[in-house]
Coordinates of C-alpha atoms and ligand atoms in Angstrom, one line a residue:
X1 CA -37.6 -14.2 7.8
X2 CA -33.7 -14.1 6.7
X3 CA -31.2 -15.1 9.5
X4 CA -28.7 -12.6 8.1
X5 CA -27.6 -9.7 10.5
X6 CA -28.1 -6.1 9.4
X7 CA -24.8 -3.6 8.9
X8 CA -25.8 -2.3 12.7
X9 CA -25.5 -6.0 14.1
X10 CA -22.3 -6.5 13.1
X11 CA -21.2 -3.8 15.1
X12 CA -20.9 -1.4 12.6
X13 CA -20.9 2.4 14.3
X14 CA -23.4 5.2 12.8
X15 CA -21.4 6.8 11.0
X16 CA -20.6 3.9 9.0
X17 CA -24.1 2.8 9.0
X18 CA -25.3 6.2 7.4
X19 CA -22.7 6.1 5.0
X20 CA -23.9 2.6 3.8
X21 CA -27.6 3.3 3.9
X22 CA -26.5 6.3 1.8
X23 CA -25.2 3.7 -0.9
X24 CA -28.4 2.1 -0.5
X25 CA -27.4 -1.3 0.8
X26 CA -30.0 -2.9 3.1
X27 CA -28.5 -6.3 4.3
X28 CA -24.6 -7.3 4.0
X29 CA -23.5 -9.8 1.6
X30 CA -22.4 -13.4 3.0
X31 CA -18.5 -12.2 2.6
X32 CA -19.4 -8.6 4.9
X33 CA -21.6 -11.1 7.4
X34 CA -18.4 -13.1 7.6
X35 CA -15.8 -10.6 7.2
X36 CA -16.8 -7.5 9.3
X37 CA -16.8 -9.1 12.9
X38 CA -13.3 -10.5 12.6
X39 CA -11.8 -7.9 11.2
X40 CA -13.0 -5.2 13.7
X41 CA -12.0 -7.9 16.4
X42 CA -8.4 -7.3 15.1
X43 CA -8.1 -10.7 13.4
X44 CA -6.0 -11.9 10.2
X45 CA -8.1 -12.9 7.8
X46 CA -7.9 -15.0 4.9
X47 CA -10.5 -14.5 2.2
X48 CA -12.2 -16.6 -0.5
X49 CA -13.8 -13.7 -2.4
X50 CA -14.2 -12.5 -5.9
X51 CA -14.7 -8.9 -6.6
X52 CA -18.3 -9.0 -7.2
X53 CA -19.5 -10.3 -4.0
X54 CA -19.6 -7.3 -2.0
X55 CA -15.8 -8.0 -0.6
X56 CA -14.7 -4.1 -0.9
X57 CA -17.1 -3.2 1.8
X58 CA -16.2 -6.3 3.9
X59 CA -12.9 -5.2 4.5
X60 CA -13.3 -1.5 4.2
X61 CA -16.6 -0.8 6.8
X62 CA -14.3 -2.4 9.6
X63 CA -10.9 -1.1 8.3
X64 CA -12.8 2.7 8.5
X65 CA -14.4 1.9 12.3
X66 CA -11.0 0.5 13.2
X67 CA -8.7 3.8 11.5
X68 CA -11.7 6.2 13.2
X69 CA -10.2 6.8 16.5
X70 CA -7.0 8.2 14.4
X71 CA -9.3 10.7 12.4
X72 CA -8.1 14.8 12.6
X73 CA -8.2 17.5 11.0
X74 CA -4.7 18.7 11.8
X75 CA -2.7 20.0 8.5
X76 CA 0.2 18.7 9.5
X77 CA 1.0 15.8 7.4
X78 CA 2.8 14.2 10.6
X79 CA -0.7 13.8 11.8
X80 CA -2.2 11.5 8.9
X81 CA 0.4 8.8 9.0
X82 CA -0.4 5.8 6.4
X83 CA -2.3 3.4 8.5
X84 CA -4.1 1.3 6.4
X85 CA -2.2 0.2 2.8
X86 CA -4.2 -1.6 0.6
X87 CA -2.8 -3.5 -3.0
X88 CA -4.6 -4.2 -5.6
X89 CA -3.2 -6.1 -8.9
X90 CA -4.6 -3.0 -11.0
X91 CA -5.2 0.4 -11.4
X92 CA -9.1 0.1 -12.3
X93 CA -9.4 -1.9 -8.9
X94 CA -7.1 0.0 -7.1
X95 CA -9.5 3.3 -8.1
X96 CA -12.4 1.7 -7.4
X97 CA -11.2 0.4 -3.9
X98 CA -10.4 4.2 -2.7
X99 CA -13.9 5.2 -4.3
X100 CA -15.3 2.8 -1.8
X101 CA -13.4 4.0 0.5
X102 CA -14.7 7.3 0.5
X103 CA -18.1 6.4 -0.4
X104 CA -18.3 4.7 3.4
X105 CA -15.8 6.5 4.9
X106 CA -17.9 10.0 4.3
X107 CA -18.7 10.5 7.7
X108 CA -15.1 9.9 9.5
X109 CA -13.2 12.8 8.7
X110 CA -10.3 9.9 7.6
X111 CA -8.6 10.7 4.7
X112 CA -7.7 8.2 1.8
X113 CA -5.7 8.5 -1.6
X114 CA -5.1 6.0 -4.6
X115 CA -1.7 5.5 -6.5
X116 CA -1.4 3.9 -9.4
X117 CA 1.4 3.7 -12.7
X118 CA 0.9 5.3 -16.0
X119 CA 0.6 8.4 -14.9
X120 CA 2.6 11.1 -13.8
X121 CA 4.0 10.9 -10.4
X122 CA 4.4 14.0 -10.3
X123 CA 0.6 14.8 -9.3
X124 CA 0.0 12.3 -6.8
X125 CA 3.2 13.6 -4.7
X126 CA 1.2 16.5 -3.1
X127 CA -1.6 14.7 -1.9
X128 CA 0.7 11.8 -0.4
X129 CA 2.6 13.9 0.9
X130 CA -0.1 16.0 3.0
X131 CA -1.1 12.6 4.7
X132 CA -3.5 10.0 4.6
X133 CA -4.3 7.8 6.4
X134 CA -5.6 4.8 3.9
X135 CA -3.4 4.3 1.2
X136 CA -4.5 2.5 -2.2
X137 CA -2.1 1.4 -4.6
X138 CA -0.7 -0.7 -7.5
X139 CA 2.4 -2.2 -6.1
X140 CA 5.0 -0.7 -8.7
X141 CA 4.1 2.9 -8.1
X142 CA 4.3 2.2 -4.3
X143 CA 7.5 1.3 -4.8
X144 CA 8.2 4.5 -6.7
X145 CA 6.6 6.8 -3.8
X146 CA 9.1 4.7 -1.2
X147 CA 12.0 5.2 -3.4
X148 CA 10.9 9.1 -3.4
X149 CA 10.4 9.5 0.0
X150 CA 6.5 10.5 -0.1
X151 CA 5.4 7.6 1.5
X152 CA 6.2 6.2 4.6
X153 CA 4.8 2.7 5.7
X154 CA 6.4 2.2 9.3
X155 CA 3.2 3.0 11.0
X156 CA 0.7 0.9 8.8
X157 CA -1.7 -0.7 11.3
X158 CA -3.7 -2.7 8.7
X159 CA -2.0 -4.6 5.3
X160 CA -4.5 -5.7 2.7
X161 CA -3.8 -7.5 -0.2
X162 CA -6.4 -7.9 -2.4
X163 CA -7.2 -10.0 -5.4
X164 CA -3.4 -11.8 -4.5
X165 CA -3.9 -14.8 -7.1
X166 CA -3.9 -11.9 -9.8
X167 CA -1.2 -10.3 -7.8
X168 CA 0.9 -13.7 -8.2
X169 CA -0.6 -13.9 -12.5
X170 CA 1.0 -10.9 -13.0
X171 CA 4.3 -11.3 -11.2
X172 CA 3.6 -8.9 -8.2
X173 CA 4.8 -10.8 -5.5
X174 CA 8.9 -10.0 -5.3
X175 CA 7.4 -6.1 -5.3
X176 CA 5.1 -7.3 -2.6
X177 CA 7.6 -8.6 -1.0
X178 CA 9.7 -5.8 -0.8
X179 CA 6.6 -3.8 0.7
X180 CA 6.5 -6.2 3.1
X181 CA 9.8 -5.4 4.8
X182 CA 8.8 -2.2 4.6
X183 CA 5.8 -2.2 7.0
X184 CA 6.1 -2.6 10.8
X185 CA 6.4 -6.3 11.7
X186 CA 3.6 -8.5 11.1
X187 CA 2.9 -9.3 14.9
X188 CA 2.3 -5.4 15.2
X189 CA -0.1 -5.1 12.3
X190 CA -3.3 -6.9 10.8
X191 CA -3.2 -8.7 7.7
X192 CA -6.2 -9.1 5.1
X193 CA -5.5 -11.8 2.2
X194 CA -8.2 -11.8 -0.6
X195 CA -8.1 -14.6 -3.2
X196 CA -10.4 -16.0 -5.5
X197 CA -8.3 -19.0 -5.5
X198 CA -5.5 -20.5 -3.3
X199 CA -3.1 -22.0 -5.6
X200 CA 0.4 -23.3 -3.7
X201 CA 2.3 -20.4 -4.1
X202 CA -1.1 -18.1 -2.7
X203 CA -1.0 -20.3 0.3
X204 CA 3.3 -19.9 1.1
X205 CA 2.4 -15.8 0.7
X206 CA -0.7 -16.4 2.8
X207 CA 1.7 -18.8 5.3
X208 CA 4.6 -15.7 5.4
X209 CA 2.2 -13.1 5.4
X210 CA -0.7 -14.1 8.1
X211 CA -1.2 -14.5 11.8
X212 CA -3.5 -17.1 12.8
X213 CA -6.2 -16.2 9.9
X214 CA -9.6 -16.7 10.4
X215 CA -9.9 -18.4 7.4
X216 CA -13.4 -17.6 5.4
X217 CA -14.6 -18.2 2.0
X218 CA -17.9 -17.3 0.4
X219 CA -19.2 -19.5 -2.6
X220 CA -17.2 -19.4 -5.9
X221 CA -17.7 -17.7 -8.6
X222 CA -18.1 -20.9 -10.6
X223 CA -21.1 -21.9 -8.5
X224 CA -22.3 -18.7 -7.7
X225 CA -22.4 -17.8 -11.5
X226 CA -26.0 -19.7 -11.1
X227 CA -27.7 -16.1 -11.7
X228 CA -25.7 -16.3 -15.0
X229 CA -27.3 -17.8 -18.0
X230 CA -24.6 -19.3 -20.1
X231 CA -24.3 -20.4 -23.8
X232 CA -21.7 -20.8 -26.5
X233 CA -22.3 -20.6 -30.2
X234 CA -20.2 -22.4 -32.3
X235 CA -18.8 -20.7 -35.1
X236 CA -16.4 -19.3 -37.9
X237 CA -14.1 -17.0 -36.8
X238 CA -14.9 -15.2 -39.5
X239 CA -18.7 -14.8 -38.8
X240 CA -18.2 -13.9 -35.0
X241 CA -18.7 -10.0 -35.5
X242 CA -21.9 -10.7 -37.7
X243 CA -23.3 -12.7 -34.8
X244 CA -22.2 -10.0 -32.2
X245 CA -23.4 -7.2 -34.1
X246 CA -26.9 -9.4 -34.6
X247 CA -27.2 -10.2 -31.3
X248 CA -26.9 -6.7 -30.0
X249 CA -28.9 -5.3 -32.7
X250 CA -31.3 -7.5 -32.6
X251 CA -32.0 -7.3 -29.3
X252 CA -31.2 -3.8 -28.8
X253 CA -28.7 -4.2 -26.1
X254 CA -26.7 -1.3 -24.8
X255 CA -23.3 -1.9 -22.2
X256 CA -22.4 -5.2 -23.5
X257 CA -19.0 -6.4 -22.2
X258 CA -17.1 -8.2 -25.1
X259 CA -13.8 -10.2 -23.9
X260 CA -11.2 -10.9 -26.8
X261 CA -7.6 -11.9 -25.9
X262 CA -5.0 -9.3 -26.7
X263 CA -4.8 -5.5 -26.9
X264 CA -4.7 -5.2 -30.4
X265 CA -7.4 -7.3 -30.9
X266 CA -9.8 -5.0 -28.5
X267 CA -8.6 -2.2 -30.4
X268 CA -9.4 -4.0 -33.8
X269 CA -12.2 -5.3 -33.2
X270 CA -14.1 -1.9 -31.6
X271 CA -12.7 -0.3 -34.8
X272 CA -14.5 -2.4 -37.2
X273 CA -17.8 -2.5 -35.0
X274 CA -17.8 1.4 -34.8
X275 CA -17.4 1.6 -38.7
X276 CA -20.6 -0.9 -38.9
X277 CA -22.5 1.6 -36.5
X278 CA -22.5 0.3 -33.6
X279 CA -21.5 2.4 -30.8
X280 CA -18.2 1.0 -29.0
X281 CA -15.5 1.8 -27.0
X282 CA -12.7 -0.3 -26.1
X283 CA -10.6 -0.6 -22.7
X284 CA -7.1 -2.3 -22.7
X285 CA -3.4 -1.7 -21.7
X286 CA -2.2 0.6 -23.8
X287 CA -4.6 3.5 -23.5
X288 CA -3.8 6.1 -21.3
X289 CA -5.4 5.9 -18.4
X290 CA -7.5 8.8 -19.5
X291 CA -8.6 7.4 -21.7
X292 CA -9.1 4.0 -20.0
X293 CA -11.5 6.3 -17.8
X294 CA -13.2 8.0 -20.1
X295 CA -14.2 4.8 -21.9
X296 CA -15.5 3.3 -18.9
X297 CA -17.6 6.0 -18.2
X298 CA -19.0 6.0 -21.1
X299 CA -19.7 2.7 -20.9
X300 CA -21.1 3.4 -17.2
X301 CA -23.5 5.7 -18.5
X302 CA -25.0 3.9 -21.0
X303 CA -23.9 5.9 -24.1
X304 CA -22.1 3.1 -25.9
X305 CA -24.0 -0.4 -26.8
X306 CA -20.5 -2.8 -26.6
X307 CA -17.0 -2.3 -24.4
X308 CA -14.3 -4.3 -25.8
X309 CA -11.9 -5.2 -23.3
X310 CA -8.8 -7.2 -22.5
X311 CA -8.9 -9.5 -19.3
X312 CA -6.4 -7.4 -17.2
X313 CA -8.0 -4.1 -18.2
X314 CA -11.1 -6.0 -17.5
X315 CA -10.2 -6.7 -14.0
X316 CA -12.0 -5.3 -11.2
X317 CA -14.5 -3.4 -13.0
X318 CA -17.6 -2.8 -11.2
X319 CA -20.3 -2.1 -13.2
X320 CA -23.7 -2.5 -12.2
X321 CA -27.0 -4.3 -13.7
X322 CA -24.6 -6.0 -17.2
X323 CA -27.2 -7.4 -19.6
X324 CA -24.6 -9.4 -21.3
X325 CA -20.6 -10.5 -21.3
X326 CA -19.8 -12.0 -24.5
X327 CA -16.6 -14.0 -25.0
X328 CA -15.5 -12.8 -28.4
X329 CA -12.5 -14.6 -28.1
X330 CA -12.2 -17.7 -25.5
X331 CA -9.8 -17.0 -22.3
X332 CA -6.2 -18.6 -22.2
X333 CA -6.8 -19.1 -18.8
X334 CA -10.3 -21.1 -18.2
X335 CA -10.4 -19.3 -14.8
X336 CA -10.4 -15.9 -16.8
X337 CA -13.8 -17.3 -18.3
X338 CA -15.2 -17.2 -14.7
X339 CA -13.8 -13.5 -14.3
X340 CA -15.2 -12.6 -17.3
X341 CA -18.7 -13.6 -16.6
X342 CA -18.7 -12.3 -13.1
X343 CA -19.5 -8.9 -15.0
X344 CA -23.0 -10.1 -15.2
X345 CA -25.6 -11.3 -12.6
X346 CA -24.1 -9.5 -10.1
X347 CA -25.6 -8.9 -6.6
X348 CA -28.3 -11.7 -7.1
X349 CA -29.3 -9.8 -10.5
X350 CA -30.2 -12.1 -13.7
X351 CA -26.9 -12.4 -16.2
X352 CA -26.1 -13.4 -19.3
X353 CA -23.1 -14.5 -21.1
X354 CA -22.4 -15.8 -24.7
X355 CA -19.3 -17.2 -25.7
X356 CA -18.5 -17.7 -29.7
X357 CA -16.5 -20.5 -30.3
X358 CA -14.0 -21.1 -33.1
X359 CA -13.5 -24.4 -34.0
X360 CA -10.0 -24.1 -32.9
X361 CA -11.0 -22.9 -29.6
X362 CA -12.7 -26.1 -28.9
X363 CA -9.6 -27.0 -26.6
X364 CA -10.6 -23.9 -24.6
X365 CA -13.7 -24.8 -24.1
X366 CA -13.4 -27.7 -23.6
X367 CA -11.0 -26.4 -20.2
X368 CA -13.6 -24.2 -19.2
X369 CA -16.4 -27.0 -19.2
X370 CA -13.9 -29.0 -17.5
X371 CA -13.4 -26.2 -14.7
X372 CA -17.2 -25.5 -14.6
X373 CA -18.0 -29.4 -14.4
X374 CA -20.3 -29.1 -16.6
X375 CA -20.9 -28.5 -20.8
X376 CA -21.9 -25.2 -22.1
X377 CA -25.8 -25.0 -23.6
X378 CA -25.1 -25.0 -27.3
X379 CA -26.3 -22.0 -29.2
X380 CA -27.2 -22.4 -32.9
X381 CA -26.9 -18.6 -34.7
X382 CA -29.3 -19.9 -37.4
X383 CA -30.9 -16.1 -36.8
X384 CA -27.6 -15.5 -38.0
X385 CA -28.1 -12.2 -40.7
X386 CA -25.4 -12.9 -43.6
X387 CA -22.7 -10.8 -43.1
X388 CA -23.1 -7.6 -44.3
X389 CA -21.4 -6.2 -47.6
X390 CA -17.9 -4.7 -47.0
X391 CA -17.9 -1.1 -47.2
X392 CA -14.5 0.0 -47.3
X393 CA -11.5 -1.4 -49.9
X394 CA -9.7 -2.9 -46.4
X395 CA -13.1 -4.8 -45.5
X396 CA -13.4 -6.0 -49.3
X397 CA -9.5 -7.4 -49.1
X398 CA -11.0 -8.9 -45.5
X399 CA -14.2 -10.5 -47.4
X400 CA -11.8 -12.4 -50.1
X401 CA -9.2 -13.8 -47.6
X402 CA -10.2 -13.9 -43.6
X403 CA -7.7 -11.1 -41.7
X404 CA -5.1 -12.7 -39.6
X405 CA -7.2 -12.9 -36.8
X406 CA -9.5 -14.8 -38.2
X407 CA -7.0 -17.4 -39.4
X408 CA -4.5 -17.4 -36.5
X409 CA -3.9 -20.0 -33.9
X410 CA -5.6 -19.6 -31.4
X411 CA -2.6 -20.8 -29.3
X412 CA -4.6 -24.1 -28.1
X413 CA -2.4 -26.2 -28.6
X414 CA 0.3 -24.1 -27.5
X415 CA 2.6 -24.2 -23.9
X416 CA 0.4 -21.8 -21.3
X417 CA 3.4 -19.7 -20.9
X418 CA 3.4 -19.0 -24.7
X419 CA -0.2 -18.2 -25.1
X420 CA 0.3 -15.4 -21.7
X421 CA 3.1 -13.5 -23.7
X422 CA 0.1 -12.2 -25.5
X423 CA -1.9 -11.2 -22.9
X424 CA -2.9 -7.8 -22.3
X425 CA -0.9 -6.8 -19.4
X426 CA -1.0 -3.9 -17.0
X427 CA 1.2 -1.0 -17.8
X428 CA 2.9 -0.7 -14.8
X429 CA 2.9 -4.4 -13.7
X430 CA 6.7 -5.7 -13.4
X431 CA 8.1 -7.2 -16.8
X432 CA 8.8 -10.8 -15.0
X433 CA 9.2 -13.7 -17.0
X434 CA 7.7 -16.6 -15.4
X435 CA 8.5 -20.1 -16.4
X436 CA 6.8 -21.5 -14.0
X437 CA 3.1 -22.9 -14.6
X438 CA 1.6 -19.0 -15.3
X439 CA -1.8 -20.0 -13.9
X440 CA -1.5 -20.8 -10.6
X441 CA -4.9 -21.0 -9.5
X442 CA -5.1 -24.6 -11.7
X443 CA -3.9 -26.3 -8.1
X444 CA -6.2 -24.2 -6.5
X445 CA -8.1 -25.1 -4.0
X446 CA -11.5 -23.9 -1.4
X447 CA -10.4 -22.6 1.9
X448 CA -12.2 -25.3 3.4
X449 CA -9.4 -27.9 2.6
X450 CA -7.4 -25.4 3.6
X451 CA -8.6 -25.1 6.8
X452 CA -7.0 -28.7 7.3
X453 CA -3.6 -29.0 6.4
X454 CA -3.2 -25.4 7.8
X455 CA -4.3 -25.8 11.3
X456 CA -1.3 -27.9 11.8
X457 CA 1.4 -25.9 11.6
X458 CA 1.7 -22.2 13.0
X459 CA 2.3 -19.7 10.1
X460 CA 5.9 -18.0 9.2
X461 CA 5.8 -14.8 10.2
X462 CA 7.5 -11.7 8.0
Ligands
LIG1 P1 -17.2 -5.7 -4.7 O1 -17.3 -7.2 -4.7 O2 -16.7 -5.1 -3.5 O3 -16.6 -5.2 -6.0 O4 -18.8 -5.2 -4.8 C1 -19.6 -5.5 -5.9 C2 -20.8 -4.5 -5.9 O5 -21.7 -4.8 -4.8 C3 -20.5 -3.1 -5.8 O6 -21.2 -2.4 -6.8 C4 -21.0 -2.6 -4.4 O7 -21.4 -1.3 -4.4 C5 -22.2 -3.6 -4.2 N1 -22.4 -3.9 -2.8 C6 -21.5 -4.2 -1.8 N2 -22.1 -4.5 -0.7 C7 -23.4 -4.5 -0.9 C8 -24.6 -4.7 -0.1 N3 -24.5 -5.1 1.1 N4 -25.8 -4.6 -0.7 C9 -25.9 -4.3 -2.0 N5 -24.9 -4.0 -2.8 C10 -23.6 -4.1 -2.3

C-alpha cells in the first residue's frame, strides 16, 4: 500500500477535490504532497520543480482554497482586486498556468485571466479591467498593464514566480524587480519561488524575495528522466533529416517533438520535411501567437506526425503521452537537453528521446554527458534508407553542396554568450544584453545544500 496522502488529506476542500477528480488525478505527485500543506499554511516556499512534475497544481490547488473566502459575484470590478499574481518566463506557460487555473478552480466562483506580449493590448484591457482575482502574466506585458493603469497589484496576497532560473536566462529579473516594488510588502504577502535550478543569482532573488521558505525540492529532471529511454546517433549533418524522416516513417510515429537551435532553422527544417510528406508544423518566436496556438493544437490533437520547435517556444509545453523528443540539433545550453526531454515520459509514462549528433556537436555532447554523469547509448542508423532523390531545383543545388546549415559551426567552440545571440527568444522578453555567464544554472545547485548555508542567515526582505 503507497504511503502517499490523497488530494482530501492534504486538506484540500471539495470543491477543489471535485475539480481535480474531474481532471482525473487520483493521488498527488511528490511536489503537490510536499507543496499543498505549506502553502495553505501561509508559508513561503521555495521550490525545486520542473514543469512536468505536477508543480502547476501544487501551487495552484492551495492558492484557489486560500483566494476562496474572497470569491463574489459582484460586477464591480473594485470587488475582484488582483490577489494572486503569478509570472511565468513565457507566454505558452503563462497560458497553460491560467488553464490550470480554471481547470481546478471550476467550482470557486474565483475569477482568473492570462496576459501575455505579442498581442494586442488592446483586448485583454476589458477583462483586467472588470477584475480578477488571479492574475497570469509574462512580466513585460505586466509592466504594460501597470503603466496603463488596468492593473493594480497593491492588494496581491500571494506572489509566484515560476520557472525563475528561465526568468533569470532570459533577462527578466530587472522587470521582476520592478513588479516587486509594486506589490504590498513582502511581510504582508506570500511568496512561491519555482526553479528547476538554483544558480547564485536564483538564490540572491530567492534571498530578497522570500520569508523564511520552506525550502522543498522533488527529484531532478536529470534523475527523474529514468522513464526516458535515451540514445544519440552519430551522424552527418547532412543525413540528419533522412534519419528523422526514417525513424518516424518507419515506425509510424505521430506528435514527435523535434528540437533544433534557432528560429530559422525550425522554420527550415519543418519546410523541407512537409515537402518530403511528412506532416509538420513548427512552433518558434516569430509566429504570431496564433499561429503558435494553432500549431500546438494541432500537434495536441494528433494531426501532424513532427513539431519543430525552438527551446523557448518549447518551454512549458504540456503535452501529454510524447512517444518521442528528438534533438535535431544539440542544445547550447546542456541543461536545455534536460528540458527538452522532459517532453517525454512524463507522469511516470515510458519516453523516448533521440539525439543526432554532428561530429562538430561532439563538444555538446560531450556537456550533456557530463551534466547527466553518464554517456549517451550509442545509436548506429545502419537502417539508415539513402537519402531520397531531391525533388525540387533548390534540393538538387542542396544534394551537390550541403546548405549552410549543414556546414555551419555549430558554435562549440564558441564563448556561451555568442552561441545565446542565436537563440530563439521570446517576443516580448526584454532585449538585455548579458555578459555575464548566460547559463546560470551551471553553479546550480539541489535545495538540499541549500538548506545549509541558508539557515544561517535570515533572508532580505523587499
Ligand atoms: P505541470 O508540471 O504542472 O506542468 O504538470 C504536468 C502534467 O501532469 C499536467 O498534464 C497535469 O495535468 C498533470 N498532473 C498534475 N498533477 C497530477 C496528478 N496528481 N495526477 C496525474 N496527473 C497530474
Amino acid at each position: 500500500m503507497s504511503n502517499t496522502p490523497s488530494f482530501a488529506e492534504l486538506g484540500l476542500r471539495p470543491e477543489l477535490l471535485r475539480a481535480v477528480d474531474e481532471a482525473g488525478y487520483t493521488t498527488p505527485t511528490p511536489i503537490q504532497v510536499q507543496a499543498i500543506p505549506p502553502i495553505l499554511e501561509g508559508r513561503d516556499v521555495m521550490g525545486g520543480a520542473q514543469t512536468g512534475t505536477g508543480k502547476t497544481a501544487g501551487f495552484a490547488l492551495p492558492i484557489l482554497q486560500k483566494l476562496l473566502p474572497n470569491a463574489n459575484t459582484s460586477p464591480s470590478p473594485a470587488r475582484h482586486p488582483v490577489r494572486a499574481l503569478i509570472l511565468t518566463p513565457t507566454r505558452e506557460l503563462a497560458i497553460q498556468v491560467e488553464e490550470s487555473m480554471r481547470t481546478y478552480g471550476k467550482y470557486t466562483g474565483l475569477r482568473s485571466t492570462v496576459v501575455f506580449g505579442g498581442v494586442d493590448i488592446k483586448q485583454q484591457l476589458p477583462i483586467v479591467r472588470g477584475g480578477v482575482e488571479i492574475l497570469v502574466a509574462t512580466p513585460g506585458r505586466l509592466l504594460d498593464h501597470i503603466e496603463q493603469k488596468s492593473v493594480y497589484l497593491g492588494q496581491v496576497e500571494i506572489f509566484v514566480l515560476d520557472e525563475a532560473d528561465r526568468m533569470l536566462d532570459m533577462g527578466f529579473i530587472p522587470d521582476i524587480k520592478r513588479i516587486m516594488a509594486l506589490l504590498p510588502l513582502a511581510a504582508k504577502r506570500q511568496n512561491l519561488l519555482f526553479s528547476a535550478t538554483f544558480s547564485n543569482e536564483i538564490k540572491k532573488l530567492a534571498d530578497q524575495l522570500l520569508n523564511a521558505p520552506q525550502l522543498i525540492e522533488v527529484a531532478r529532471r536529470n534523475t527523474a528522466a529514468e522513464t526516458v529511454s535515451q540514445c544519440v546517433y552519430k551522424v552527418q549533418a547532412d543525413q540528419k533529416r533522412a534519419l528523422l524522416k526514417h525513424i518516424v516513417t518507419s515506425r509510424n510515429l505521430w506528435q514527435v517533438l523535434c528540437f533544433v537551435r534557432t528560429k530559422h532553422g525550425a522554420s527550415r527544417l519543418a519546410r523541407q520535411l512537409e515537402k518530403e510528406g511528412l506532416k509538420t508544423t513548427a512552433i518558434h518566436g516569430d509566429k504570431s501567437q496564433a499561429a503558435r496556438l494553432e500549431a500546438l493544437d494541432a500537434f495536441k490533437a494528433a494531426s501532424v506526425q513532427i513539431m519543430v520547435a525552438t527551446d523557448v517556444a518549447a518551454r512549458g509545453l504540456d503535452i501529454d503521452d510524447l512517444p518521442l523528443v528528438v534533438n535535431y540539433e544539440m542544445p547550447y545550453v546542456p541543461e536545455d537537453y534536460i528540458h527538452r526531454i522532459g517532453r517525454t515520459g512524463r507522469a511516470g509514462q515510458e519516453g523516448e528521446a533521440i539525439s543526432l549528433c554532428a561530429p562538430d556537436e561532439e563538444k555538446l555532447l560531450a556537456e550533456i554527458e557530463g551534466l547527466l554523469k553518464r554517456s549517451l547509448r550509442v545509436a548506429t542508423p545502419e537502417t539508415l534508407a539513402p537519402a531520397p532523390a531531391p525533388r525540387s531545383s533548390r534540393d538538387a543545388h542542396s544534394a551537390r553542396s550541403p546548405r549552410r546549415d549543414a556546414r555551419r559551426d555549430t558554435g562549440a567552440g564558441r564563448p556561451r554568450e555568442d552561441r545565446h545571440a542565436e537563440i530563439d527568444r521570446n517576443p516580448d522578453q526584454p532585449r538585455v544584453v548579458r555578459t555575464d555567464a548566460p547559463h546560470s544554472s551551471r553553479k546550480a545547485q539541489p535545495v538540499a545544500a541549500l538548506l545549509m548555508k541558508r539557515s544561517a542567515r535570515e533572508p532580505a526582505k523587499v
